[in-house]
Structure formats: structure tokens, C-alpha cells
Amino acid sequence: MTDATDSSAWVHTVRGPTGTAVVAPRGAALLSFTTPSGEHLVLATESDGRRADCSGAVLAPWTNRIRDGRYDFQGKTHTLPLTEPERGAAVHGLVLGALWTRDRSASSSSRLVLRHELAPSPGYPHRLNLACSYEVTDAGLTVTVTARNCGRDSAPYAVGGHPYLIPPSSPEAAGRPGRVDLWRLEVPAGTCLVTDSDRLLPLGSAPVDGSAEDFRAGRSLRGARHDVALGDLARDSTGCFSCRLTGDDGRATVMNCGQGVRWIQVYTDDQGAEGATRRAVAVEPMSAPADAFNSEQDLTVLAPGEEHRLWWRIGQESD
């Protein structure tokens, strides 16, 4: 059963052994995740879940940008609203501002399930049932996004998240500008997406060997600006991998990613208002990169009735 009385003014709280997550119905956005001792692992977000930097958002049915808001699919040309007009792009999907409803029968004190039906709209004439769960366990906060195609035709689909990570931080330090310069980031990626400088749209891919985008051994972020998609991710025997953001005290926040995460977008929070930049690092798990509706790179095509599932987990690295 879903709770149809959800309001954008409300928030949901999920508690478990490794911390407390606060989630907004608007966009199913993660607002905060704190450890039992009160330390923050993600940048805290305003309660309505809407921010210019998309902090904590769920990105569906595409991630990043679609060039000119246009794409061809199964012999038809589709045109989406340009939600980033300055770059001539449709950005980050269609659910950023949507109100998701709580599934009371599937939720508990340690698990929240939110649902949203994405109806056909200009440029995306497909109907998807979306579910996003937040669960706090001994392993951390696991976020799972599931999509089911409820229409009669196949639908192009990509999905991701937009968490802004910080190393374990006190409430006083969390969100302080300029802290990114003190940190190191590790992402086990062998390639990066090359983009044009003006529109940040893909031109191709390249190995990260010897470049500023090689995070495999951990890389200092001091003075470095990054907004890059990383692929060819080295995985363990289960098909999963981890990203690690380490603070100057040696403690780290870790993101574990499931098999469906094929790309990680790294953004060092460089474009905010004056005095509010480089507070956190967006480490965005994605099933496909920018402009996948045109390139078809790692694009998922959901047949009628078919489901897709993506998960990632945020936690504090164990000693």
C-alpha cells in the first residue's frame, strides 16, 4: 500500500545499526546520512530535495545530458524539454521534481520504499513503475532503484544517483567550503569519457593511464577540478567494486556498487555560489554515461513487463 498523503514538506527517517538516513519525498532525494556518533557521510541537502546541484537525487530514465534534447529510438525521433538550456541539453531525467509515495507495506523503521509512476510525456512516451528503497543495515545505507516497463512498447532507460560524499565529518565541519582540497579519491576505473569543454557532451573515451583522471591508486584532489565520467571499472569476484573518499585524518567514506553500475561520474563541486564550493565530491553511480539515448553506450532497452535494478551502498570504512 502506498501513502498518498506524502507532502514535499515532509521527510522520511530511516534508522539502522550504522546510522540514520533522511529522505525527501520530492525526487526520492537523500538529504543526509549520519553515523550513530553523529558524523556526516554525505553533504546535507535542503528538505524539499530540490537543489541546483541535484544533491542526493535519483536520476531516471536517463543520467547526465541528452544532446539537444533529441534522440532516435526504434525509427522515431523524440524531442525532450531542454532542462539545461545554456548547454542545449535535457539533463538528469524526469523525476527530480516528482513526489514519490511511501509504500507502507514494504517499509519499516530501517527500510523505506518509495514509488513513482512515470507517465508518458513529451519526448518520452513510455510508462514506468519506479521504486527506490533506502535500507540501513550493518553494511551501511543501501540504495536500490528498480524500474518496470508498464507500457506496450520497449523503452530506452538509464538510471543513476547523485550523492555528494564527504569523509566522516562532524556537524561543524560538514559542508565547509574548500575541504575537497584535503581529500583523496579512489575509483577503480581504467577509462574516462572525453567531453567538449562547452557543453560537457561526449566525444569519445580514452584510457586514464598517466592522466589527471587516473584515480585507481587514490589521487589527491588538492587544486584539482573534475567533472568526468569514469568507466571500465575493475570488479571483485562478485562483480562489484568500491570507491573511497579519504579525509586528512585517514578515515574514509566508501561507496560499494553493484554489477549494474557501469560508470561513475566524479564532480568536485566547483560551480556553486561564491563561498559554497568544494564542500563535497559527487560520486555518481550510473548504468550508462551521458547521451546514451543517442550513442546507445550501455543503454538498457526495457521490453514490456521487463524490470531493471541498480544498487549502491554508502558507509564508513571499517578500521
Short mmCIF file of C-alpha atoms in Angstrom, two decimals:
data_model
loop_
_atom_site.label_atom_id
_atom_site.label_comp_id
_atom_site.label_asym_id
_atom_site.label_seq_id
_atom_site.Cartn_x
_atom_site.Cartn_y
_atom_site.Cartn_z
CA MET A 1 0.00 0.00 0.00
CA THR A 2 1.29 3.46 -0.84
CA ASP A 3 0.77 6.55 1.30
CA ALA A 4 -0.88 9.10 -0.98
CA THR A 5 -0.69 11.84 1.67
CA ASP A 6 3.06 12.39 1.29
CA SER A 7 3.98 16.07 1.04
CA SER A 8 7.13 17.75 -0.17
CA ALA A 9 7.29 19.45 3.25
CA TRP A 10 7.73 16.10 5.00
CA VAL A 11 10.77 13.90 5.26
CA HIS A 12 11.25 10.21 5.97
CA THR A 13 13.76 8.96 8.53
CA VAL A 14 15.39 5.54 8.27
CA ARG A 15 17.45 4.20 11.19
CA GLY A 16 19.71 1.19 11.48
CA PRO A 17 22.88 -0.06 13.16
CA THR A 18 25.24 2.04 11.02
CA GLY A 19 23.36 5.33 11.00
CA THR A 20 20.34 7.44 10.17
CA ALA A 21 19.22 8.47 6.68
CA VAL A 22 16.78 11.29 5.96
CA VAL A 23 14.98 11.16 2.60
CA ALA A 24 12.65 13.62 0.85
CA PRO A 25 9.50 12.50 -0.98
CA ARG A 26 10.38 15.12 -3.62
CA GLY A 27 12.66 13.30 -6.05
CA ALA A 28 13.26 10.46 -3.55
CA ALA A 29 16.35 12.50 -2.67
CA LEU A 30 18.79 11.54 0.08
CA LEU A 31 19.01 14.57 2.38
CA SER A 32 21.54 13.25 4.89
CA PHE A 33 23.21 10.13 6.24
CA THR A 34 24.84 10.29 9.66
CA THR A 35 26.63 7.68 11.73
CA PRO A 36 25.47 6.71 15.25
CA SER A 37 28.06 9.16 16.62
CA GLY A 38 26.52 11.97 14.54
CA GLU A 39 29.17 12.26 11.83
CA HIS A 40 28.07 13.06 8.29
CA LEU A 41 28.95 10.85 5.30
CA VAL A 42 27.13 12.90 2.63
CA LEU A 43 26.55 16.61 2.14
CA ALA A 44 23.29 17.57 3.83
CA THR A 45 20.56 18.81 1.47
CA GLU A 46 17.56 21.10 1.87
CA SER A 47 14.36 19.34 2.87
CA ASP A 48 12.45 19.81 -0.39
CA GLY A 49 15.02 17.69 -2.23
CA ARG A 50 15.46 20.26 -4.99
CA ARG A 51 18.88 21.82 -5.45
CA ALA A 52 20.66 23.28 -8.44
CA ASP A 53 23.41 20.70 -7.95
CA CYS A 54 20.93 17.76 -7.73
CA SER A 55 22.44 16.64 -4.41
CA GLY A 56 21.07 13.26 -3.34
CA ALA A 57 18.79 12.90 -6.35
CA VAL A 58 17.66 9.81 -8.24
CA LEU A 59 18.33 10.17 -11.98
CA ALA A 60 15.90 8.37 -14.32
CA PRO A 61 15.05 7.46 -17.03
CA TRP A 62 18.42 8.83 -18.14
CA THR A 63 21.55 10.15 -16.47
CA ASN A 64 23.55 13.27 -17.25
CA ARG A 65 22.79 15.00 -20.58
CA ILE A 66 20.99 14.23 -23.84
CA ARG A 67 22.37 16.31 -26.69
CA ASP A 68 19.87 18.93 -27.93
CA GLY A 69 17.16 17.02 -26.07
CA ARG A 70 16.73 14.84 -29.17
CA TYR A 71 17.20 11.14 -29.84
CA ASP A 72 16.01 8.45 -32.23
CA PHE A 73 14.52 5.24 -30.88
CA GLN A 74 13.07 2.42 -32.95
CA GLY A 75 12.64 4.56 -36.03
CA LYS A 76 11.11 7.61 -34.36
CA THR A 77 12.66 10.95 -33.39
CA HIS A 78 11.82 12.23 -29.91
CA THR A 79 12.31 15.74 -28.53
CA LEU A 80 12.61 16.40 -24.80
CA PRO A 81 12.32 19.73 -22.95
CA LEU A 82 15.72 21.43 -22.63
CA THR A 83 16.13 21.50 -18.86
CA GLU A 84 19.68 22.84 -19.24
CA PRO A 85 19.10 25.45 -21.98
CA GLU A 86 22.50 27.10 -21.58
CA ARG A 87 24.08 23.86 -22.83
CA GLY A 88 21.23 22.85 -25.10
CA ALA A 89 20.58 19.63 -23.22
CA ALA A 90 17.97 17.62 -21.38
CA VAL A 91 19.63 16.75 -18.10
CA HIS A 92 19.26 14.11 -15.37
CA GLY A 93 15.93 12.55 -16.33
CA LEU A 94 12.32 13.26 -15.46
CA VAL A 95 11.88 12.55 -11.74
CA LEU A 96 13.93 15.26 -9.99
CA GLY A 97 10.80 17.20 -9.04
CA ALA A 98 8.39 14.28 -8.76
CA LEU A 99 6.64 13.42 -5.50
CA TRP A 100 7.28 9.79 -4.63
CA THR A 101 4.88 7.95 -2.31
CA ARG A 102 5.86 5.68 0.57
CA ASP A 103 4.97 2.01 0.25
CA ARG A 104 3.89 1.37 3.83
CA SER A 105 3.61 -2.40 3.42
CA ALA A 106 7.23 -2.67 2.24
CA SER A 107 8.74 -0.10 4.63
CA SER A 108 9.94 -0.40 8.22
CA SER A 109 11.99 1.63 10.69
CA SER A 110 15.20 0.56 8.92
CA ARG A 111 13.87 0.40 5.36
CA LEU A 112 12.00 2.94 3.26
CA VAL A 113 10.43 2.12 -0.11
CA LEU A 114 9.22 4.99 -2.28
CA ARG A 115 7.28 4.53 -5.52
CA HIS A 116 6.52 6.72 -8.51
CA GLU A 117 4.68 6.05 -11.76
CA LEU A 118 6.36 7.86 -14.60
CA ALA A 119 3.62 8.63 -17.11
CA PRO A 120 4.19 9.20 -20.84
CA SER A 121 5.33 12.76 -21.53
CA PRO A 122 6.69 14.82 -24.44
CA GLY A 123 9.86 13.18 -25.67
CA TYR A 124 9.45 10.07 -23.52
CA PRO A 125 6.19 8.30 -24.46
CA HIS A 126 6.65 5.41 -22.04
CA ARG A 127 5.14 4.37 -18.72
CA LEU A 128 7.47 3.11 -16.00
CA ASN A 129 6.80 1.99 -12.45
CA LEU A 130 9.76 3.16 -10.38
CA ALA A 131 10.71 2.13 -6.86
CA CYS A 132 13.55 3.46 -4.73
CA SER A 133 14.48 1.80 -1.45
CA TYR A 134 16.76 3.08 1.29
CA GLU A 135 17.84 0.47 3.83
CA VAL A 136 20.26 0.88 6.75
CA THR A 137 21.98 -2.36 7.75
CA ASP A 138 25.27 -3.44 9.33
CA ALA A 139 26.90 -2.77 5.95
CA GLY A 140 25.71 0.85 5.60
CA LEU A 141 22.99 2.62 3.62
CA THR A 142 21.93 0.65 0.54
CA VAL A 143 20.02 2.49 -2.19
CA THR A 144 18.20 0.37 -4.78
CA VAL A 145 16.31 1.74 -7.78
CA THR A 146 14.00 -0.59 -9.71
CA ALA A 147 12.14 0.20 -12.92
CA ARG A 148 9.43 -1.84 -14.63
CA ASN A 149 8.13 -1.07 -18.11
CA CYS A 150 4.34 -0.99 -17.84
CA GLY A 151 3.74 0.09 -21.41
CA ARG A 152 3.15 -1.81 -24.63
CA ASP A 153 6.38 -0.77 -26.33
CA SER A 154 10.05 -1.09 -25.47
CA ALA A 155 11.58 1.88 -23.63
CA PRO A 156 15.14 3.26 -23.52
CA TYR A 157 16.39 3.53 -19.95
CA ALA A 158 19.34 4.54 -17.83
CA VAL A 159 19.49 5.28 -14.12
CA GLY A 160 21.83 6.65 -11.50
CA GLY A 161 22.22 8.54 -8.25
CA HIS A 162 23.76 11.88 -7.33
CA PRO A 163 25.15 11.60 -3.78
CA TYR A 164 27.72 14.15 -2.67
CA LEU A 165 30.15 12.24 -0.46
CA ILE A 166 32.28 13.62 2.35
CA PRO A 167 34.70 11.72 4.60
CA PRO A 168 33.31 11.12 8.12
CA SER A 169 32.82 14.69 9.39
CA SER A 170 31.48 16.42 12.47
CA PRO A 171 28.38 18.58 12.03
CA GLU A 172 30.60 21.65 12.39
CA ALA A 173 32.97 20.58 9.60
CA ALA A 174 30.44 19.02 7.22
CA GLY A 175 29.67 21.35 4.33
CA ARG A 176 32.56 23.71 4.99
CA PRO A 177 33.79 25.22 1.68
CA GLY A 178 37.21 24.24 0.35
CA ARG A 179 37.54 20.95 2.22
CA VAL A 180 37.83 18.95 -1.02
CA ASP A 181 41.46 20.10 -1.23
CA LEU A 182 42.25 17.99 1.85
CA TRP A 183 40.93 14.70 0.48
CA ARG A 184 41.93 11.76 -1.70
CA LEU A 185 39.61 9.87 -4.05
CA GLU A 186 39.95 6.29 -5.26
CA VAL A 187 37.88 4.93 -8.17
CA PRO A 188 38.98 1.67 -9.90
CA ALA A 189 38.32 2.95 -13.45
CA GLY A 190 40.50 2.32 -16.49
CA THR A 191 38.88 4.75 -18.94
CA CYS A 192 37.23 8.16 -18.93
CA LEU A 193 34.71 9.84 -21.18
CA VAL A 194 36.20 12.72 -23.18
CA THR A 195 33.78 15.66 -23.48
CA ASP A 196 33.72 19.04 -25.18
CA SER A 197 34.53 21.94 -22.89
CA ASP A 198 31.39 24.00 -23.54
CA ARG A 199 28.51 21.53 -23.39
CA LEU A 200 30.14 18.62 -21.50
CA LEU A 201 28.86 16.20 -24.13
CA PRO A 202 30.83 13.08 -25.02
CA LEU A 203 33.31 12.96 -27.90
CA GLY A 204 34.71 9.51 -27.14
CA SER A 205 36.61 7.64 -24.45
CA ALA A 206 40.28 7.34 -23.52
CA PRO A 207 42.48 5.34 -21.13
CA VAL A 208 43.19 7.13 -17.86
CA ASP A 209 46.83 5.94 -17.77
CA GLY A 210 49.10 8.84 -16.91
CA SER A 211 46.26 11.36 -16.85
CA ALA A 212 44.73 13.55 -14.16
CA GLU A 213 41.67 11.27 -14.28
CA ASP A 214 43.50 8.16 -13.00
CA PHE A 215 42.06 7.52 -9.54
CA ARG A 216 42.96 3.83 -9.33
CA ALA A 217 45.67 4.21 -6.68
CA GLY A 218 43.94 7.11 -4.94
CA ARG A 219 44.51 10.68 -6.03
CA SER A 220 44.78 13.95 -4.13
CA LEU A 221 42.08 16.46 -5.01
CA ARG A 222 44.11 19.48 -3.93
CA GLY A 223 43.66 22.22 -6.52
CA ALA A 224 42.06 19.79 -8.99
CA ARG A 225 38.74 20.34 -10.74
CA HIS A 226 36.96 17.27 -12.06
CA ASP A 227 33.67 16.68 -13.87
CA VAL A 228 34.27 13.37 -15.61
CA ALA A 229 32.63 10.00 -16.25
CA LEU A 230 34.84 7.02 -15.46
CA GLY A 231 34.33 3.55 -16.93
CA ASP A 232 35.99 0.15 -17.39
CA LEU A 233 35.63 -0.46 -13.65
CA ALA A 234 37.74 -3.18 -12.04
CA ARG A 235 35.46 -5.52 -10.09
CA ASP A 236 35.76 -8.21 -7.45
CA SER A 237 34.69 -11.83 -7.87
CA THR A 238 31.04 -10.88 -7.28
CA GLY A 239 31.05 -8.22 -9.99
CA CYS A 240 31.04 -5.34 -7.51
CA PHE A 241 33.56 -2.55 -6.85
CA SER A 242 34.23 0.23 -4.35
CA CYS A 243 35.05 3.95 -4.45
CA ARG A 244 36.77 5.56 -1.47
CA LEU A 245 36.94 9.20 -0.32
CA THR A 246 39.57 9.68 2.39
CA GLY A 247 39.93 12.69 4.66
CA ASP A 248 43.10 14.27 6.01
CA ASP A 249 42.71 12.21 9.20
CA GLY A 250 42.90 8.95 7.22
CA ARG A 251 39.26 8.00 7.70
CA ALA A 252 37.15 7.24 4.65
CA THR A 253 33.62 7.08 3.32
CA VAL A 254 33.16 4.15 0.95
CA MET A 255 30.65 3.59 -1.83
CA ASN A 256 30.12 -0.03 -2.89
CA CYS A 257 28.46 -0.52 -6.27
CA GLY A 258 26.62 -3.46 -7.77
CA GLN A 259 27.08 -5.13 -11.14
CA GLY A 260 24.74 -2.76 -12.99
CA VAL A 261 26.84 0.33 -12.18
CA ARG A 262 28.97 0.72 -15.30
CA TRP A 263 30.05 4.34 -14.87
CA ILE A 264 30.99 6.71 -12.07
CA GLN A 265 30.67 10.45 -12.61
CA VAL A 266 33.07 12.46 -10.42
CA TYR A 267 32.38 16.14 -9.79
CA THR A 268 34.32 18.26 -7.30
CA ASP A 269 31.60 20.81 -6.51
CA ASP A 270 33.24 23.73 -8.30
CA GLN A 271 30.26 25.66 -9.68
CA GLY A 272 28.22 26.68 -6.65
CA ALA A 273 27.60 30.14 -5.28
CA GLU A 274 30.58 32.12 -4.03
CA GLY A 275 31.68 30.78 -0.66
CA ALA A 276 29.81 27.49 -1.16
CA THR A 277 32.08 25.41 -3.39
CA ARG A 278 34.32 22.36 -2.95
CA ARG A 279 32.36 21.18 0.06
CA ALA A 280 31.91 17.60 -1.15
CA VAL A 281 32.57 15.27 -4.08
CA ALA A 282 29.71 13.96 -6.19
CA VAL A 283 30.43 10.29 -6.83
CA GLU A 284 27.55 9.32 -9.08
CA PRO A 285 26.80 5.64 -9.81
CA MET A 286 25.29 5.31 -13.30
CA SER A 287 24.14 2.48 -15.53
CA ALA A 288 25.08 4.48 -18.65
CA PRO A 289 27.03 7.65 -19.46
CA ALA A 290 25.93 10.99 -20.87
CA ASP A 291 23.94 10.97 -24.13
CA ALA A 292 23.36 7.21 -24.01
CA PHE A 293 19.99 7.65 -25.74
CA ASN A 294 21.98 8.70 -28.83
CA SER A 295 25.21 6.71 -28.51
CA GLU A 296 23.42 3.61 -27.14
CA GLN A 297 26.52 3.05 -24.99
CA ASP A 298 25.44 0.78 -22.11
CA LEU A 299 21.83 1.78 -22.79
CA THR A 300 19.16 -0.52 -21.34
CA VAL A 301 16.13 -1.25 -23.51
CA LEU A 302 13.25 -2.40 -21.33
CA ALA A 303 10.79 -4.70 -23.07
CA PRO A 304 7.15 -4.53 -21.94
CA GLY A 305 6.96 -6.02 -18.44
CA GLU A 306 10.75 -6.13 -18.04
CA GLU A 307 12.49 -4.84 -14.90
CA HIS A 308 15.88 -3.24 -14.26
CA ARG A 309 17.59 -2.92 -10.88
CA LEU A 310 20.57 -0.85 -9.75
CA TRP A 311 22.07 -0.57 -6.27
CA TRP A 312 24.87 1.18 -4.42
CA ARG A 313 25.82 1.39 -0.74
CA ILE A 314 27.35 4.20 1.33
CA GLY A 315 29.16 3.56 4.59
CA GLN A 316 32.09 4.38 6.80
CA GLU A 317 35.23 2.35 6.16
CA SER A 318 35.88 -0.13 8.96
CA ASP A 319 39.08 0.21 10.95
#
